[in-house]
PDB file of C-alpha atoms and ligand atoms in Angstrom:
ATOM      1  CA  MET A  44      15.032  28.486  -2.971  1.00 68.00           C
ATOM      2  CA  THR A  45      17.760  27.633  -5.467  1.00 91.00           C
ATOM      3  CA  ASP A  46      20.454  30.057  -4.318  1.00 98.00           C
ATOM      4  CA  SER A  47      22.761  29.559  -1.396  1.00 98.00           C
ATOM      5  CA  VAL A  48      25.916  30.770   0.321  1.00 98.00           C
ATOM      6  CA  LEU A  49      28.651  28.234   1.080  1.00 98.00           C
ATOM      7  CA  ILE A  50      31.245  27.857   3.813  1.00 99.00           C
ATOM      8  CA  GLU A  51      33.453  24.776   3.560  1.00 98.00           C
ATOM      9  CA  GLY A  52      36.075  23.302   5.857  1.00 98.00           C
ATOM     10  CA  LEU A  53      35.837  25.871   8.650  1.00 98.00           C
ATOM     11  CA  ALA A  54      38.150  24.548  11.378  1.00 98.00           C
ATOM     12  CA  VAL A  55      37.189  25.199  15.010  1.00 98.00           C
ATOM     13  CA  GLU A  56      39.052  24.064  18.129  1.00 98.00           C
ATOM     14  CA  THR A  57      36.720  23.218  20.978  1.00 98.00           C
ATOM     15  CA  VAL A  58      35.824  20.822  23.785  1.00 98.00           C
ATOM     16  CA  ILE A  59      33.582  18.050  22.454  1.00 98.00           C
ATOM     17  CA  GLY A  60      33.095  14.394  23.214  1.00 98.00           C
ATOM     18  CA  VAL A  61      31.408  11.740  25.269  1.00 98.00           C
ATOM     19  CA  TYR A  62      34.366  10.524  27.313  1.00 98.00           C
ATOM     20  CA  ASP A  63      35.982  12.090  30.392  1.00 98.00           C
ATOM     21  CA  TRP A  64      39.361  12.425  28.675  1.00 98.00           C
ATOM     22  CA  GLU A  65      37.724  14.381  25.869  1.00 98.00           C
ATOM     23  CA  ARG A  66      36.437  16.977  28.335  1.00 98.00           C
ATOM     24  CA  GLN A  67      40.081  17.747  29.260  1.00 98.00           C
ATOM     25  CA  ILE A  68      41.297  18.593  25.741  1.00 98.00           C
ATOM     26  CA  ARG A  69      40.388  20.660  22.708  1.00 98.00           C
ATOM     27  CA  GLN A  70      39.731  18.890  19.415  1.00 98.00           C
ATOM     28  CA  THR A  71      39.322  20.179  15.882  1.00 98.00           C
ATOM     29  CA  LEU A  72      35.910  20.182  14.236  1.00 98.00           C
ATOM     30  CA  LEU A  73      35.452  20.848  10.516  1.00 98.00           C
ATOM     31  CA  LEU A  74      32.247  22.591   9.465  1.00 98.00           C
ATOM     32  CA  ASP A  75      30.601  22.762   6.040  1.00 98.00           C
ATOM     33  CA  LEU A  76      27.553  24.986   5.642  1.00 99.00           C
ATOM     34  CA  GLU A  77      25.112  25.614   2.839  1.00 98.00           C
ATOM     35  CA  LEU A  78      22.755  28.453   3.719  1.00 98.00           C
ATOM     36  CA  ALA A  79      19.685  29.163   1.599  1.00 98.00           C
ATOM     37  CA  TRP A  80      19.776  32.783   0.446  1.00 98.00           C
ATOM     38  CA  ASP A  81      18.468  34.691  -2.560  1.00 97.00           C
ATOM     39  CA  ASN A  82      21.661  36.198  -3.986  1.00 98.00           C
ATOM     40  CA  ARG A  83      20.005  38.353  -6.661  1.00 98.00           C
ATOM     41  CA  GLU A  84      19.702  41.528  -4.611  1.00 97.00           C
ATOM     42  CA  ALA A  85      23.368  41.409  -3.602  1.00 98.00           C
ATOM     43  CA  ALA A  86      24.329  40.844  -7.237  1.00 98.00           C
ATOM     44  CA  ALA A  87      22.132  43.674  -8.519  1.00 98.00           C
ATOM     45  CA  THR A  88      23.451  46.202  -5.973  1.00 98.00           C
ATOM     46  CA  ASP A  89      27.021  44.877  -5.538  1.00 98.00           C
ATOM     47  CA  ASP A  90      26.445  45.656  -1.856  1.00 98.00           C
ATOM     48  CA  VAL A  91      27.626  43.296   0.890  1.00 98.00           C
ATOM     49  CA  SER A  92      24.884  44.579   3.204  1.00 97.00           C
ATOM     50  CA  ARG A  93      22.384  42.902   0.836  1.00 97.00           C
ATOM     51  CA  ALA A  94      24.337  39.646   0.910  1.00 98.00           C
ATOM     52  CA  LEU A  95      24.472  36.915   3.506  1.00 98.00           C
ATOM     53  CA  ASP A  96      27.962  37.795   4.724  1.00 98.00           C
ATOM     54  CA  TYR A  97      29.898  34.504   4.863  1.00 98.00           C
ATOM     55  CA  ALA A  98      32.590  36.122   7.027  1.00 98.00           C
ATOM     56  CA  ALA A  99      30.019  37.121   9.649  1.00 98.00           C
ATOM     57  CA  VAL A 100      28.392  33.676   9.547  1.00 99.00           C
ATOM     58  CA  SER A 101      31.773  31.951   9.857  1.00 99.00           C
ATOM     59  CA  ASP A 102      32.695  34.073  12.850  1.00 98.00           C
ATOM     60  CA  ARG A 103      29.368  33.382  14.589  1.00 98.00           C
ATOM     61  CA  ALA A 104      29.536  29.647  13.854  1.00 99.00           C
ATOM     62  CA  ALA A 105      33.072  29.396  15.236  1.00 98.00           C
ATOM     63  CA  ARG A 106      32.159  31.301  18.405  1.00 98.00           C
ATOM     64  CA  PHE A 107      29.067  29.142  18.870  1.00 98.00           C
ATOM     65  CA  LEU A 108      31.023  25.891  18.586  1.00 98.00           C
ATOM     66  CA  GLU A 109      33.714  27.184  20.945  1.00 98.00           C
ATOM     67  CA  GLN A 110      31.079  27.991  23.552  1.00 98.00           C
ATOM     68  CA  CYS A 111      28.522  25.176  23.319  1.00 96.00           C
ATOM     69  CA  GLN A 112      30.933  22.291  24.123  1.00 96.00           C
ATOM     70  CA  PRO A 113      28.410  19.391  24.011  1.00 97.00           C
ATOM     71  CA  ALA A 114      29.104  15.669  24.212  1.00 98.00           C
ATOM     72  CA  LEU A 115      27.689  14.777  20.792  1.00 98.00           C
ATOM     73  CA  LEU A 116      28.252  16.117  17.295  1.00 98.00           C
ATOM     74  CA  GLU A 117      24.491  15.781  16.809  1.00 98.00           C
ATOM     75  CA  THR A 118      23.825  18.285  19.594  1.00 98.00           C
ATOM     76  CA  ALA A 119      26.344  20.784  18.234  1.00 98.00           C
ATOM     77  CA  ALA A 120      24.912  20.478  14.709  1.00 98.00           C
ATOM     78  CA  GLU A 121      21.293  20.899  15.803  1.00 98.00           C
ATOM     79  CA  GLN A 122      21.943  23.877  18.046  1.00 98.00           C
ATOM     80  CA  LEU A 123      24.204  25.595  15.525  1.00 98.00           C
ATOM     81  CA  ALA A 124      21.656  25.230  12.717  1.00 98.00           C
ATOM     82  CA  ALA A 125      18.964  26.779  14.929  1.00 98.00           C
ATOM     83  CA  CYS A 126      21.277  29.627  15.964  1.00 98.00           C
ATOM     84  CA  LEU A 127      22.248  30.551  12.389  1.00 98.00           C
ATOM     85  CA  MET A 128      18.693  30.348  11.051  1.00 98.00           C
ATOM     86  CA  ALA A 129      17.436  32.617  13.837  1.00 98.00           C
ATOM     87  CA  GLU A 130      20.249  35.167  13.908  1.00 98.00           C
ATOM     88  CA  PHE A 131      20.765  35.565  10.151  1.00 98.00           C
ATOM     89  CA  SER A 132      17.120  35.051   9.050  1.00 98.00           C
ATOM     90  CA  VAL A 133      18.183  32.101   6.922  1.00 98.00           C
ATOM     91  CA  PRO A 134      15.211  29.920   5.883  1.00 97.00           C
ATOM     92  CA  ALA A 135      17.134  26.665   5.471  1.00 98.00           C
ATOM     93  CA  VAL A 136      20.516  25.146   6.256  1.00 98.00           C
ATOM     94  CA  ARG A 137      22.539  22.101   5.228  1.00 98.00           C
ATOM     95  CA  LEU A 138      25.274  21.430   7.753  1.00 98.00           C
ATOM     96  CA  VAL A 139      28.072  18.862   7.941  1.00 98.00           C
ATOM     97  CA  LEU A 140      30.134  18.623  11.116  1.00 98.00           C
ATOM     98  CA  ARG A 141      33.226  16.411  11.031  1.00 98.00           C
ATOM     99  CA  LYS A 142      35.562  15.266  13.799  1.00 98.00           C
ATOM    100  CA  PRO A 143      38.847  14.304  12.122  1.00 98.00           C
ATOM    101  CA  GLY A 144      40.839  11.556  13.785  1.00 89.00           C
ATOM    102  CA  ALA A 145      38.083  10.482  16.194  1.00 97.00           C
ATOM    103  CA  VAL A 146      38.050   6.940  14.826  1.00 97.00           C
ATOM    104  CA  PRO A 147      41.382   5.225  14.061  1.00 97.00           C
ATOM    105  CA  GLY A 148      41.508   4.326  10.393  1.00 97.00           C
ATOM    106  CA  ALA A 149      38.872   6.864   9.337  1.00 97.00           C
ATOM    107  CA  CYS A 150      40.030  10.232   8.088  1.00 96.00           C
ATOM    108  CA  SER A 151      36.984  11.750   9.720  1.00 97.00           C
ATOM    109  CA  VAL A 152      33.564  10.924  11.118  1.00 98.00           C
ATOM    110  CA  GLY A 153      30.609  13.242  11.353  1.00 98.00           C
ATOM    111  CA  VAL A 154      26.966  14.133  10.934  1.00 98.00           C
ATOM    112  CA  ARG A 155      24.946  15.856   8.228  1.00 98.00           C
ATOM    113  CA  ILE A 156      21.633  17.598   8.819  1.00 98.00           C
ATOM    114  CA  GLU A 157      19.183  19.640   6.746  1.00 98.00           C
ATOM    115  CA  ARG A 158      16.831  22.036   8.512  1.00 98.00           C
ATOM    116  CA  GLY A 159      14.225  24.507   7.293  1.00 98.00           C
ATOM    117  CA  ASN A 160      12.427  24.758   3.965  1.00 94.00           C
ATOM    118  CA  TRP A 161      14.616  24.270   0.922  1.00 95.00           C
TER     119      TRP A 161
HETATM  120  N1  LIG B  71      26.915   9.496  16.467  1.00 59.44           N
HETATM  121  C1  LIG B  71      27.935   9.812  17.314  1.00 59.44           C
HETATM  122  N2  LIG B  71      28.710   8.834  17.779  1.00 59.44           N
HETATM  123  C2  LIG B  71      29.716   9.118  18.618  1.00 59.44           C
HETATM  124  C3  LIG B  71      29.990  10.457  18.995  1.00 59.44           C
HETATM  125  C4  LIG B  71      29.144  11.475  18.478  1.00 59.44           C
HETATM  126  O1  LIG B  71      29.307  12.687  18.749  1.00 59.44           O
HETATM  127  N3  LIG B  71      28.131  11.119  17.640  1.00 59.44           N
HETATM  128  N4  LIG B  71      31.051  10.725  19.811  1.00 59.44           N
HETATM  129  C5  LIG B  71      31.848   9.771  20.272  1.00 59.44           C
HETATM  130  C6  LIG B  71      33.046  10.089  21.060  1.00 59.44           C
HETATM  131  O2  LIG B  71      33.042  11.374  21.584  1.00 59.44           O
HETATM  132  C7  LIG B  71      34.235   9.827  20.125  1.00 59.44           C
HETATM  133  O3  LIG B  71      34.376  10.904  19.183  1.00 59.44           O
HETATM  134  C8  LIG B  71      35.523   9.611  20.841  1.00 59.44           C
HETATM  135  O4  LIG B  71      36.455   8.997  19.979  1.00 59.44           O
HETATM  136  C9  LIG B  71      31.608   8.363  19.975  1.00 59.44           C
HETATM  137  N5  LIG B  71      30.502   8.136  19.091  1.00 59.44           N
END
């Protein structure tokens, strides 16, 4: 698959973190997604119902991150990738999840995963 749909810098406020104090606050996560999708049918028909709707994916991803509230970024990334692949019939995902300000001196820290068949 050479085509994809992109979502970059989606900001989500949620509970995430290893430490007790982190379970008492909400922190911002930044999400980048690349979702494998053949865009030719959407282009040929000019019909959003044939496209992978990035607004719908963004909304689902934000709601998922607000609800899952794990300790680790790794857990959030893994579970979110599985959710999006299953619910939107996406064959492959590249996902970057960043936690800005978590480490003093770093503008952000995070994880990157690739799942499915690219
Ligand atoms: N690889 C990871 N390392 C760390 C994580 C994480 O999610 N993945 N989380 C923390 C703490 O929650 C940290 O963000 C608090 O500043 C530490 N290391």
